[in-house]
Coordinates of C-alpha atoms in Angstrom, one line a residue:
Chain A
M1 CA -7.9 -18.8 26.5
L2 CA -11.1 -18.4 24.5
E3 CA -12.7 -17.0 27.6
V4 CA -9.9 -14.4 28.0
A5 CA -10.3 -13.2 24.4
M6 CA -14.1 -13.0 24.9
L7 CA -13.7 -11.1 28.1
S8 CA -11.2 -8.8 26.5
T9 CA -13.6 -8.1 23.6
F10 CA -16.4 -7.4 26.0
L11 CA -14.2 -5.0 28.0
D12 CA -13.2 -3.3 24.7
H13 CA -16.9 -2.6 23.9
F14 CA -17.8 -1.8 27.5
G15 CA -14.8 0.7 27.7
V16 CA -15.6 2.6 24.5
S17 CA -19.2 2.8 25.5
V18 CA -18.4 4.4 28.8
S19 CA -16.0 6.8 27.1
A20 CA -18.5 7.6 24.4
L21 CA -21.1 8.4 27.1
S22 CA -18.6 10.8 28.7
G23 CA -18.2 12.5 25.3
V24 CA -21.9 12.9 24.9
L25 CA -22.3 14.4 28.4
A26 CA -19.5 16.9 27.6
A27 CA -21.1 17.8 24.3
R28 CA -24.4 18.4 26.1
E29 CA -22.8 21.1 28.2
K30 CA -21.9 23.1 25.1
G31 CA -25.2 22.6 23.3
L32 CA -23.7 20.8 20.3
D33 CA -25.8 19.3 17.5
L34 CA -26.1 15.6 16.7
F35 CA -22.9 15.5 14.6
G36 CA -20.9 17.3 17.2
V37 CA -22.1 14.7 19.7
L38 CA -21.0 11.9 17.4
V39 CA -17.6 13.4 16.9
L40 CA -17.1 14.0 20.6
A41 CA -18.1 10.4 21.3
V42 CA -15.8 9.0 18.7
V43 CA -12.9 11.2 19.7
T44 CA -13.3 10.5 23.4
A45 CA -13.7 6.7 22.9
L46 CA -11.3 6.0 20.1
G47 CA -8.9 9.0 20.3
G48 CA -6.5 7.5 22.9
G49 CA -6.0 4.3 20.9
S50 CA -5.7 6.2 17.7
V51 CA -3.0 8.5 19.0
R52 CA -1.1 5.5 20.4
D53 CA -1.4 3.7 17.0
M54 CA -0.3 6.7 15.0
L55 CA 2.7 7.3 17.3
A56 CA 3.6 3.6 17.1
G57 CA 3.4 3.8 13.3
D58 CA 2.1 0.2 13.0
G59 CA -0.2 0.6 10.0
A60 CA -3.9 1.7 10.3
V61 CA -5.3 2.5 13.7
A62 CA -7.2 -0.3 15.4
W63 CA -10.8 0.8 14.8
L64 CA -10.3 1.1 11.0
L65 CA -9.2 -2.5 10.8
A66 CA -11.7 -3.9 13.3
P67 CA -14.6 -1.5 13.1
G68 CA -16.8 -3.2 15.7
I69 CA -15.9 -0.8 18.4
F70 CA -16.6 2.1 16.0
Y71 CA -20.1 0.8 15.5
T72 CA -20.6 0.4 19.2
V73 CA -19.5 4.0 19.8
C74 CA -21.8 5.4 17.2
T75 CA -24.8 3.4 18.5
V76 CA -24.1 4.5 22.1
A77 CA -23.8 8.1 21.0
L78 CA -27.0 8.1 19.0
V79 CA -29.0 6.5 21.9
A80 CA -27.4 8.7 24.5
F81 CA -28.1 11.8 22.5
F82 CA -31.8 11.2 22.9
I83 CA -31.8 9.7 26.4
C84 CA -29.4 12.2 28.0
R85 CA -31.9 15.0 27.5
W86 CA -33.9 13.6 30.4
W87 CA -31.6 11.2 32.0
E88 CA -28.1 11.4 33.5
P89 CA -26.1 8.3 34.5
P90 CA -25.8 8.1 38.3
Q91 CA -22.4 9.6 39.2
T92 CA -21.0 6.9 41.4
L93 CA -21.9 4.2 38.9
F94 CA -20.4 6.2 36.1
Q95 CA -17.2 6.8 38.0
V96 CA -16.7 3.1 38.7
A97 CA -17.4 2.2 35.0
D98 CA -15.1 4.9 33.9
A99 CA -12.3 3.7 36.2
L100 CA -12.7 0.2 34.8
A101 CA -12.5 1.5 31.2
L102 CA -9.5 3.7 32.0
C103 CA -7.5 0.9 33.7
F104 CA -8.4 -1.7 31.1
F105 CA -7.3 0.6 28.3
A106 CA -4.1 1.6 30.1
V107 CA -3.0 -2.0 30.5
A108 CA -4.1 -2.9 27.0
G109 CA -2.1 0.0 25.6
T110 CA 1.0 -1.1 27.6
R111 CA 0.6 -4.6 26.3
K112 CA 0.4 -3.4 22.7
G113 CA 3.6 -1.4 23.2
M114 CA 5.4 -4.4 24.6
G115 CA 4.1 -6.5 21.7
L116 CA 5.8 -4.0 19.3
G117 CA 9.1 -4.3 21.2
F118 CA 9.4 -0.8 22.8
A119 CA 11.2 -0.2 26.1
P120 CA 9.0 -0.7 29.2
P121 CA 8.8 3.0 30.2
V122 CA 7.7 3.9 26.7
C123 CA 5.1 1.1 26.9
I124 CA 3.7 2.6 30.1
A125 CA 3.6 6.0 28.4
L126 CA 1.7 4.4 25.5
G127 CA -0.7 2.9 28.1
V128 CA -1.3 6.2 29.7
I129 CA -1.9 7.8 26.3
T130 CA -4.4 5.1 25.4
G131 CA -6.2 5.8 28.7
V132 CA -6.3 9.5 28.8
A133 CA -5.6 11.1 25.3
G134 CA -9.3 10.7 24.3
G135 CA -10.4 12.8 27.2
I136 CA -7.7 15.4 26.5
L137 CA -8.8 15.6 22.9
R138 CA -12.5 15.9 24.0
D139 CA -11.7 18.8 26.3
T140 CA -9.5 20.5 23.8
L141 CA -12.2 20.4 21.1
L142 CA -14.6 22.0 23.6
G143 CA -12.1 24.7 24.4
R144 CA -11.5 23.8 28.1
V145 CA -8.3 22.9 29.9
P146 CA -8.3 19.1 30.1
L147 CA -9.9 17.7 33.2
V148 CA -7.1 15.2 33.6
F149 CA -4.6 18.0 34.2
Q150 CA -6.5 19.3 37.1
K151 CA -6.0 18.8 40.8
H152 CA -9.5 17.8 41.6
T153 CA -9.4 14.9 39.1
Y154 CA -8.1 12.5 41.7
F155 CA -5.3 10.2 40.4
Y156 CA -6.9 9.7 36.9
A157 CA -3.7 9.5 34.9
T158 CA -1.8 8.3 37.9
A159 CA -4.0 5.2 38.0
A160 CA -3.3 4.6 34.3
F161 CA 0.4 4.9 35.0
F162 CA 0.2 2.6 38.0
G163 CA -1.7 0.0 36.0
G164 CA 1.0 0.0 33.3
L165 CA 3.8 0.0 35.8
I166 CA 2.4 -3.0 37.7
Y167 CA 1.8 -4.9 34.5
T168 CA 5.4 -4.4 33.2
L169 CA 6.8 -5.5 36.6
L170 CA 4.6 -8.6 37.1
R171 CA 4.6 -9.8 33.5
G172 CA 7.9 -11.6 33.8
P173 CA 7.5 -13.3 37.2
L174 CA 3.7 -14.1 37.0
G175 CA 3.0 -14.4 33.3
D176 CA 0.8 -12.3 31.0
H177 CA -2.5 -13.6 32.2
L178 CA -2.1 -13.0 35.9
A179 CA -0.3 -9.7 35.4
I180 CA -3.2 -8.3 33.4
W181 CA -5.8 -8.9 36.1
I182 CA -3.6 -7.8 39.0
S183 CA -2.6 -4.6 37.3
I184 CA -6.1 -3.7 36.2
S185 CA -7.6 -4.4 39.6
S186 CA -5.0 -2.5 41.6
A187 CA -5.2 0.5 39.2
I188 CA -9.0 0.6 39.6
L189 CA -8.6 0.4 43.4
L190 CA -6.1 3.2 43.3
R191 CA -8.5 5.4 41.3
L192 CA -11.6 4.7 43.3
G193 CA -9.7 5.1 46.6
A194 CA -8.3 8.4 45.4
I195 CA -11.8 9.6 44.5
R196 CA -13.2 8.4 47.9
Y197 CA -10.4 10.0 50.0
R198 CA -9.8 13.0 47.7
I199 CA -6.1 12.2 47.1
S200 CA -4.5 14.3 44.4
L201 CA -1.1 14.9 42.9
P202 CA 0.7 18.0 44.0
S203 CA 0.0 20.9 41.7
F204 CA 1.2 24.4 40.9
T205 CA -0.8 27.0 42.9
L206 CA -2.9 29.2 40.6
K207 CA -1.8 32.8 40.7
S208 CA -4.6 35.2 41.6
N209 CA -4.2 37.3 38.5
N210 CA -5.0 34.3 36.3
D211 CA -8.1 34.4 34.1
E212 CA -9.3 31.1 35.6
S213 CA -10.1 32.9 38.8
L214 CA -12.9 34.7 37.1
G215 CA -14.7 31.5 36.3
Chain B
M1 CA 32.4 12.3 12.5
L2 CA 32.1 10.8 16.0
E3 CA 32.3 14.3 17.5
V4 CA 29.5 15.5 15.2
A5 CA 27.2 12.6 16.3
M6 CA 28.0 13.3 19.9
L7 CA 27.3 17.0 19.5
S8 CA 24.1 16.2 17.7
T9 CA 23.0 13.9 20.5
F10 CA 24.0 16.6 23.1
L11 CA 21.9 19.2 21.2
D12 CA 19.0 16.8 21.0
H13 CA 18.9 16.4 24.8
F14 CA 19.7 20.1 25.3
G15 CA 16.9 21.1 23.0
V16 CA 14.2 18.9 24.5
S17 CA 15.2 20.1 28.0
V18 CA 14.7 23.7 27.0
S19 CA 11.3 22.9 25.4
A20 CA 10.3 20.8 28.4
L21 CA 11.1 23.7 30.7
S22 CA 8.9 26.0 28.5
G23 CA 6.1 23.4 28.9
V24 CA 6.5 23.4 32.7
L25 CA 6.4 27.2 32.9
A26 CA 3.2 27.3 30.8
A27 CA 1.6 24.6 33.0
R28 CA 2.5 26.7 36.0
E29 CA 0.4 29.6 34.7
K30 CA -2.7 27.4 34.7
G31 CA -2.1 25.7 38.1
L32 CA -1.9 22.2 36.6
D33 CA -1.0 19.2 38.7
L34 CA 2.1 17.1 38.3
F35 CA 0.7 14.9 35.6
G36 CA -0.4 17.9 33.6
V37 CA 3.1 19.3 34.0
L38 CA 4.6 16.0 32.7
V39 CA 2.2 16.0 29.7
L40 CA 2.8 19.6 28.8
A41 CA 6.6 19.0 29.0
V42 CA 6.4 15.9 26.8
V43 CA 4.0 17.5 24.3
T44 CA 6.1 20.7 24.0
A45 CA 9.4 18.9 23.7
L46 CA 8.5 15.8 21.6
G47 CA 5.3 17.1 19.9
G48 CA 7.0 18.7 16.9
G49 CA 9.1 15.7 16.1
S50 CA 6.1 13.4 16.6
V51 CA 3.9 15.4 14.2
R52 CA 6.7 15.4 11.6
D53 CA 7.2 11.6 12.0
M54 CA 3.4 10.8 11.8
L55 CA 3.0 13.0 8.7
A56 CA 6.1 11.4 7.1
G57 CA 4.6 7.9 7.9
D58 CA 8.0 6.4 8.5
G59 CA 7.2 3.9 11.2
A60 CA 7.2 4.7 14.9
V61 CA 8.0 8.3 16.0
A62 CA 11.6 8.9 17.1
W63 CA 11.2 9.0 20.8
L64 CA 9.5 5.6 20.9
L65 CA 12.5 4.0 19.2
A66 CA 15.2 5.8 21.0
P67 CA 13.6 6.7 24.3
G68 CA 16.6 8.5 25.8
I69 CA 15.1 12.0 25.0
F70 CA 11.8 10.9 26.6
Y71 CA 13.6 10.1 29.8
T72 CA 15.4 13.4 29.7
V73 CA 12.1 15.3 29.2
C74 CA 10.5 13.5 32.2
T75 CA 13.5 14.1 34.4
V76 CA 13.6 17.8 33.5
A77 CA 9.8 18.1 34.0
L78 CA 10.0 16.5 37.5
V79 CA 12.9 18.6 38.7
A80 CA 11.4 21.8 37.2
F81 CA 8.0 21.1 38.8
F82 CA 9.6 21.4 42.2
I83 CA 12.2 24.1 41.4
C84 CA 10.0 26.4 39.4
R85 CA 7.8 27.2 42.5
W86 CA 10.6 29.5 43.7
W87 CA 12.9 29.9 40.7
E88 CA 12.4 31.1 37.2
P89 CA 15.0 30.8 34.5
P90 CA 16.5 34.3 33.6
Q91 CA 14.6 35.4 30.6
T92 CA 17.5 36.4 28.3
L93 CA 19.3 33.2 28.9
F94 CA 16.1 31.2 28.3
Q95 CA 15.5 33.0 25.0
V96 CA 19.0 32.3 23.8
A97 CA 18.7 28.6 24.8
D98 CA 15.2 28.4 23.2
A99 CA 16.5 30.0 20.0
L100 CA 19.3 27.4 19.8
A101 CA 16.8 24.6 20.4
L102 CA 14.3 26.0 17.8
C103 CA 16.9 26.4 15.0
F104 CA 18.6 23.0 15.8
F105 CA 15.3 21.2 15.5
A106 CA 14.3 23.1 12.4
V107 CA 17.4 22.1 10.5
A108 CA 17.3 18.5 12.0
G109 CA 13.6 18.2 10.7
T110 CA 14.6 19.5 7.3
R111 CA 17.5 17.0 7.1
K112 CA 15.2 14.1 8.1
G113 CA 12.7 15.2 5.3
M114 CA 15.5 15.2 2.7
G115 CA 16.7 11.8 3.9
L116 CA 13.2 10.5 3.2
G117 CA 13.3 12.0 -0.3
F118 CA 10.7 14.7 -0.1
A119 CA 10.8 17.9 -2.2
P120 CA 12.9 20.7 -0.6
P121 CA 10.0 23.0 0.1
V122 CA 8.2 20.2 1.9
C123 CA 11.4 19.4 3.8
I124 CA 11.5 23.0 5.0
A125 CA 7.9 22.7 6.1
L126 CA 8.7 19.6 8.0
G127 CA 11.6 21.5 9.7
V128 CA 9.3 24.3 10.7
I129 CA 6.8 21.8 12.0
T130 CA 9.6 20.1 14.0
G131 CA 10.5 23.4 15.5
V132 CA 7.1 25.0 16.3
A133 CA 4.4 22.3 16.5
G134 CA 5.3 21.3 20.0
G135 CA 4.7 24.9 21.2
I136 CA 1.4 25.1 19.2
L137 CA 0.1 21.9 20.8
R138 CA 1.2 23.2 24.3
D139 CA -0.8 26.4 23.8
T140 CA -3.8 24.6 22.3
L141 CA -4.0 22.2 25.3
L142 CA -3.9 25.3 27.6
G143 CA -6.7 26.9 25.6
R144 CA -4.8 29.9 24.3
V145 CA -4.1 31.1 20.8
P146 CA -0.6 29.8 20.0
L147 CA 2.2 32.3 20.9
V148 CA 4.0 31.6 17.6
F149 CA 1.0 33.0 15.6
Q150 CA 1.3 36.4 17.3
K151 CA 3.0 39.6 16.2
H152 CA 5.0 40.1 19.4
T153 CA 6.7 36.7 19.0
Y154 CA 9.5 38.1 16.9
F155 CA 10.4 35.9 13.9
Y156 CA 10.0 32.6 15.8
A157 CA 8.7 30.5 12.9
T158 CA 10.4 32.7 10.5
A159 CA 13.8 31.8 12.0
A160 CA 12.9 28.1 11.7
F161 CA 11.9 28.6 8.1
F162 CA 15.1 30.6 7.4
G163 CA 17.3 27.8 8.9
G164 CA 15.7 25.2 6.7
L165 CA 15.9 27.3 3.6
I166 CA 19.6 28.1 4.1
Y167 CA 20.3 24.4 4.8
T168 CA 18.6 23.2 1.6
L169 CA 20.4 25.9 -0.4
L170 CA 23.9 25.3 1.0
R171 CA 23.8 21.5 1.3
G172 CA 24.7 21.0 -2.4
P173 CA 27.6 23.5 -2.8
L174 CA 29.1 23.2 0.7
G175 CA 28.2 19.7 1.9
D176 CA 26.0 18.5 4.7
H177 CA 28.4 19.3 7.5
L178 CA 29.1 23.0 6.8
A179 CA 25.5 23.6 5.7
I180 CA 24.2 22.4 9.1
W181 CA 26.3 24.8 11.1
I182 CA 25.8 27.8 8.8
S183 CA 22.1 27.3 8.7
I184 CA 21.7 26.8 12.4
S185 CA 23.9 29.8 13.3
S186 CA 22.3 32.2 10.8
A187 CA 18.8 31.2 12.0
I188 CA 19.7 31.8 15.6
L189 CA 21.2 35.2 14.7
L190 CA 17.9 36.1 12.9
R191 CA 15.8 35.1 15.9
L192 CA 17.9 36.9 18.4
G193 CA 18.3 40.0 16.2
A194 CA 14.5 40.1 15.8
I195 CA 13.9 39.9 19.5
R196 CA 16.5 42.6 20.1
Y197 CA 15.1 45.0 17.5
R198 CA 11.5 43.9 17.8
I199 CA 11.1 43.0 14.2
S200 CA 8.0 41.1 13.4
L201 CA 6.0 39.8 10.5
P202 CA 3.2 41.9 9.2
S203 CA -0.1 40.9 10.7
F204 CA -3.8 41.4 10.4
T205 CA -5.0 44.3 12.6
L206 CA -7.3 43.1 15.3
K207 CA -10.8 44.5 14.9
S208 CA -12.1 46.4 17.9
N209 CA -15.2 44.3 18.2
N210 CA -13.1 41.2 18.8
D211 CA -13.4 39.3 22.1
E212 CA -9.6 39.5 22.5
S213 CA -10.0 43.2 23.2
L214 CA -11.7 42.4 26.5
G215 CA -8.7 40.5 27.8
Chain C
M1 CA -10.3 8.8 -18.4
L2 CA -7.6 11.5 -18.9
E3 CA -10.3 14.2 -18.6
V4 CA -11.5 12.6 -15.3
A5 CA -7.9 12.7 -13.9
M6 CA -7.5 16.3 -15.0
L7 CA -10.9 17.3 -13.5
S8 CA -10.0 15.6 -10.3
T9 CA -6.7 17.4 -10.1
F10 CA -8.4 20.7 -10.8
L11 CA -11.0 20.0 -8.0
D12 CA -8.1 19.1 -5.6
H13 CA -6.5 22.5 -6.2
F14 CA -9.8 24.3 -6.2
G15 CA -10.9 22.7 -3.0
V16 CA -7.7 23.4 -1.0
S17 CA -7.8 27.0 -2.3
V18 CA -11.3 27.5 -0.9
S19 CA -10.3 25.9 2.4
A20 CA -7.1 27.9 2.6
L21 CA -9.2 31.1 2.1
S22 CA -11.5 30.1 5.0
G23 CA -8.3 29.6 7.1
V24 CA -7.1 33.1 6.2
L25 CA -10.4 34.7 7.0
A26 CA -10.5 32.9 10.4
A27 CA -6.9 34.1 11.1
R28 CA -7.9 37.6 10.3
E29 CA -10.5 37.6 13.1
K30 CA -7.8 36.9 15.6
G31 CA -5.2 39.4 14.3
L32 CA -2.6 36.7 13.5
D33 CA 0.7 37.5 11.8
L34 CA 1.7 36.2 8.4
F35 CA 3.0 32.9 9.7
G36 CA -0.1 32.3 11.7
V37 CA -2.1 32.9 8.5
L38 CA 0.0 30.4 6.6
V39 CA -0.4 27.7 9.3
L40 CA -4.1 28.3 9.5
A41 CA -4.4 28.0 5.7
V42 CA -2.3 24.8 5.6
V43 CA -4.1 23.2 8.6
T44 CA -7.6 24.1 7.2
A45 CA -6.8 22.9 3.7
L46 CA -4.6 19.9 4.3
G47 CA -5.5 18.9 7.8
G48 CA -8.5 16.7 6.9
G49 CA -6.6 14.7 4.4
S50 CA -3.6 14.5 6.7
V51 CA -5.6 13.1 9.6
R52 CA -7.2 10.6 7.3
D53 CA -3.8 9.4 6.0
M54 CA -2.3 9.2 9.5
L55 CA -5.2 7.1 10.7
A56 CA -5.0 4.9 7.7
G57 CA -1.3 4.4 8.3
D58 CA -0.5 4.2 4.6
G59 CA 2.9 5.9 4.5
A60 CA 3.4 9.6 4.2
V61 CA 0.4 11.9 4.0
A62 CA -0.7 12.9 0.4
W63 CA 0.7 16.5 0.3
L64 CA 4.2 15.4 1.3
L65 CA 4.4 13.0 -1.7
A66 CA 2.7 15.3 -4.2
P67 CA 3.4 18.8 -2.9
G68 CA 1.5 20.6 -5.7
I69 CA -1.5 21.2 -3.4
F70 CA 0.9 22.5 -0.7
Y71 CA 2.3 25.1 -3.0
T72 CA -1.2 26.1 -4.1
V73 CA -2.3 26.5 -0.4
C74 CA 0.8 28.6 0.4
T75 CA 0.3 30.8 -2.7
V76 CA -3.4 31.4 -1.9
A77 CA -2.6 32.2 1.7
L78 CA 0.0 34.7 0.8
V79 CA -2.2 36.5 -1.8
A80 CA -5.2 36.4 0.5
F81 CA -3.2 37.8 3.4
F82 CA -2.7 41.0 1.5
I83 CA -6.0 41.1 -0.4
C84 CA -8.3 40.2 2.5
R85 CA -7.4 43.5 4.3
W86 CA -9.7 45.3 2.0
W87 CA -11.7 42.6 0.2
E88 CA -13.9 39.8 1.5
P89 CA -15.2 37.1 -0.8
P90 CA -19.0 37.5 -1.4
Q91 CA -20.6 35.2 1.1
T92 CA -23.0 33.3 -1.2
L93 CA -20.3 32.6 -3.8
F94 CA -18.0 31.4 -1.0
Q95 CA -20.6 29.1 0.5
V96 CA -21.2 27.5 -2.9
A97 CA -17.4 27.1 -3.5
D98 CA -17.0 25.7 0.0
A99 CA -19.9 23.2 -0.4
L100 CA -18.2 22.0 -3.6
A101 CA -14.9 21.5 -1.9
L102 CA -16.5 19.8 1.1
C103 CA -18.4 17.3 -0.9
F104 CA -15.5 16.6 -3.3
F105 CA -13.2 15.9 -0.4
A106 CA -15.8 13.7 1.4
V107 CA -16.2 11.5 -1.7
A108 CA -12.5 11.5 -2.4
G109 CA -11.8 10.4 1.2
T110 CA -14.4 7.7 1.0
R111 CA -12.9 6.4 -2.2
K112 CA -9.4 6.4 -0.7
G113 CA -10.7 4.3 2.2
M114 CA -12.3 1.8 -0.1
G115 CA -9.1 1.6 -2.1
L116 CA -7.4 0.6 1.1
G117 CA -10.0 -2.1 1.8
F118 CA -11.7 -0.8 4.9
A119 CA -15.4 -1.5 5.6
P120 CA -17.8 0.9 3.9
P121 CA -19.0 2.6 7.2
V122 CA -15.4 3.2 8.1
C123 CA -14.8 4.6 4.6
I124 CA -17.7 7.0 5.0
A125 CA -16.2 8.1 8.3
L126 CA -12.8 8.7 6.6
G127 CA -14.6 10.8 4.0
V128 CA -16.3 12.9 6.7
I129 CA -12.9 13.3 8.4
T130 CA -11.3 14.4 5.1
G131 CA -14.1 17.0 4.6
V132 CA -14.4 18.4 8.1
A133 CA -11.3 17.7 10.2
G134 CA -9.3 20.7 8.7
G135 CA -12.0 23.1 9.8
I136 CA -12.1 21.5 13.3
L137 CA -8.3 21.9 13.7
R138 CA -8.6 25.5 12.4
D139 CA -11.2 26.3 15.1
T140 CA -9.4 24.5 17.8
L141 CA -6.1 26.3 17.1
L142 CA -8.1 29.6 17.4
G143 CA -9.6 28.5 20.7
R144 CA -13.2 28.4 19.6
V145 CA -15.7 25.5 19.6
P146 CA -15.6 24.1 16.1
L147 CA -18.3 25.7 13.8
V148 CA -19.2 22.3 12.4
F149 CA -20.5 21.1 15.8
Q150 CA -23.0 24.0 16.0
K151 CA -26.6 24.0 15.1
H152 CA -26.5 27.1 12.9
T153 CA -23.9 25.3 10.6
Y154 CA -26.6 23.8 8.4
F155 CA -25.9 20.2 7.4
Y156 CA -22.2 20.7 6.9
A157 CA -20.9 17.3 8.2
T158 CA -24.2 15.8 7.3
A159 CA -23.6 16.6 3.6
A160 CA -20.2 15.0 3.8
F161 CA -21.7 11.9 5.3
F162 CA -24.5 11.9 2.7
G163 CA -22.0 12.1 -0.1
G164 CA -19.9 9.2 1.2
L165 CA -23.1 7.1 1.8
I166 CA -24.4 7.7 -1.7
Y167 CA -21.0 6.9 -3.2
T168 CA -20.7 3.6 -1.4
L169 CA -24.3 2.6 -2.3
L170 CA -24.0 3.5 -6.0
R171 CA -20.5 2.3 -6.7
G172 CA -21.5 -1.3 -7.1
P173 CA -24.5 -0.9 -9.4
L174 CA -23.5 2.2 -11.4
G175 CA -19.7 2.0 -11.4
D176 CA -17.1 4.3 -9.9
H177 CA -17.4 7.1 -12.4
L178 CA -21.1 7.7 -12.3
A179 CA -21.2 7.1 -8.5
I180 CA -18.6 9.9 -8.0
W181 CA -20.6 12.6 -9.8
I182 CA -24.0 11.6 -8.4
S183 CA -22.7 11.5 -4.9
I184 CA -20.9 14.8 -5.1
S185 CA -23.8 16.6 -6.8
S186 CA -26.5 15.3 -4.4
A187 CA -24.3 16.2 -1.3
I188 CA -23.8 19.7 -2.7
L189 CA -27.5 20.1 -3.2
L190 CA -28.2 18.9 0.3
R191 CA -25.7 21.4 1.8
L192 CA -27.0 24.3 -0.3
G193 CA -30.6 23.4 0.4
A194 CA -30.0 23.2 4.1
I195 CA -28.4 26.7 4.1
R196 CA -31.2 28.1 2.0
Y197 CA -34.0 26.6 4.2
R198 CA -32.1 26.7 7.5
I199 CA -32.4 23.0 8.1
S200 CA -30.2 21.8 10.9
L201 CA -29.6 18.6 13.0
P202 CA -31.3 18.4 16.3
S203 CA -29.0 19.6 19.1
F204 CA -28.7 19.7 22.9
T205 CA -30.3 22.8 24.3
L206 CA -27.7 25.0 25.9
K207 CA -28.3 25.4 29.6
S208 CA -28.6 29.0 30.8
N209 CA -25.9 28.7 33.4
N210 CA -23.4 27.9 30.7
D211 CA -20.4 30.1 30.1
E212 CA -21.4 30.5 26.5
S213 CA -24.3 32.6 27.6
L214 CA -21.9 35.3 28.6
G215 CA -20.5 35.7 25.1

């Protein structure tokens, strides 16, 4: 089990790094200063888990108690702030890394909810919140409608939901360990498949008199 | 007292359904996908109570512990997502239902604050937060200045404030039970009267060089 | 020590008053009504401390338990709503007052974090959050990119960070009392010097095809 804990810690740091990078790239589009970049990185990477922990009311949020991931986020943001002036992460690689982070966090959030004794559907909701709330906060701070609500963001939240659902279904029959890996893997496959084949959820059709049509 | 508890539970589900519907209608204006619609419905319906519970620091927020209203919100959002492509709730009926939900939540939030032992003005503030914060979050996620801050939203927050104020004043002399019904009823009357006669709070005059004047 | 407690209480009320005024002035630009003005004042003045307390998970947020500062904020907002139609606070005086409030709150937030036993870098982050999150929420509610993220906001968050850093460094060798005053004073000097000499953090250069360039 030591290896599992180490892998989980590695995925934690990997996941927040990818999210922090997405915060830095969003901040670049708005011409923010170094502090804005740091805040966007922290909010994107740690916002989802923070909202989950505040809703769950279980004492301080995770990164205050174990600040290692906070240090990782700040370091990534600082380095990326200077590097991303010239360099942009290759899009495909970034999408794969982001899908891994998303699905890992969704299952981790679901597990945390089950550990606190909430009903399974609520745990899945907490998993989705862990996966997507950081990005929603990032977009809201930048004054844009969250990407995750939009049709062309193929199965982003859906993958998070699917990961949590699979985990809650398989945990009983297969045990915690196996349920984690199957749920994360299948959620990643769903997300990457949806990007590849441009599968999206149904959406409301935008009316033509909407201000978005000017953009 | 069984009937009171049943009525309160009914009003809870009724109130979050109306709020969820207002979230779906707002999501429709921006052309969001199904997940965006679900999030908007959840945020609008459960956001006010969640902010109140997080500020009050009294453990997990209500809908995590008693997820019945969360299931109601998701069901309403799913059904409305498909129905609201062709159908829109009649405006007058919707405004009456929304006024009922607003005033019920405002008084319920004030009561929860008093149960936790806060000072009466703080309890009224918690009631107002319960009633209006969901709509503020909905509008913020959609990138628009919250409706409740605007002059043409006749006495929305004012009715919530009034309901909480009447409740705190009457609870001592008349008892909890009677204070609840008088405060909710009078707050609803205030809201509907303000809509009917277009009564609004004083506001700052928008300067002509403001970007809003372009809209 | 009685004098210190009294001075701290005075600075608390002074600080929230200045922040509330900045919320009222922002609300004026958007033509909000009286309730919008009250919410903007409360969010700007009490938002930073509320976010800090919710993240720290230490029971109810401060202004619910000791509502004196809530009453101060509401009073300032009401008075300013009527006065600020004709009168605007002189900019230099306002900037000095705001710098004092910012640096006091940053050090107070850092101290609260240390009292709860978090790691020093996390405490500095809590101090920065206490100082700047209210203004970020204010700007987000008004649909604009937070001022504090922008290059021309000279060393705002940086001064908050600096105050918290100096406090955590000096607290051990010099004691709590002296560390407070040195850290607040030096942070104020940094902020005012940065305004005077237009020193700002490095920032991303805004690309010309950005929507901001249309504004």
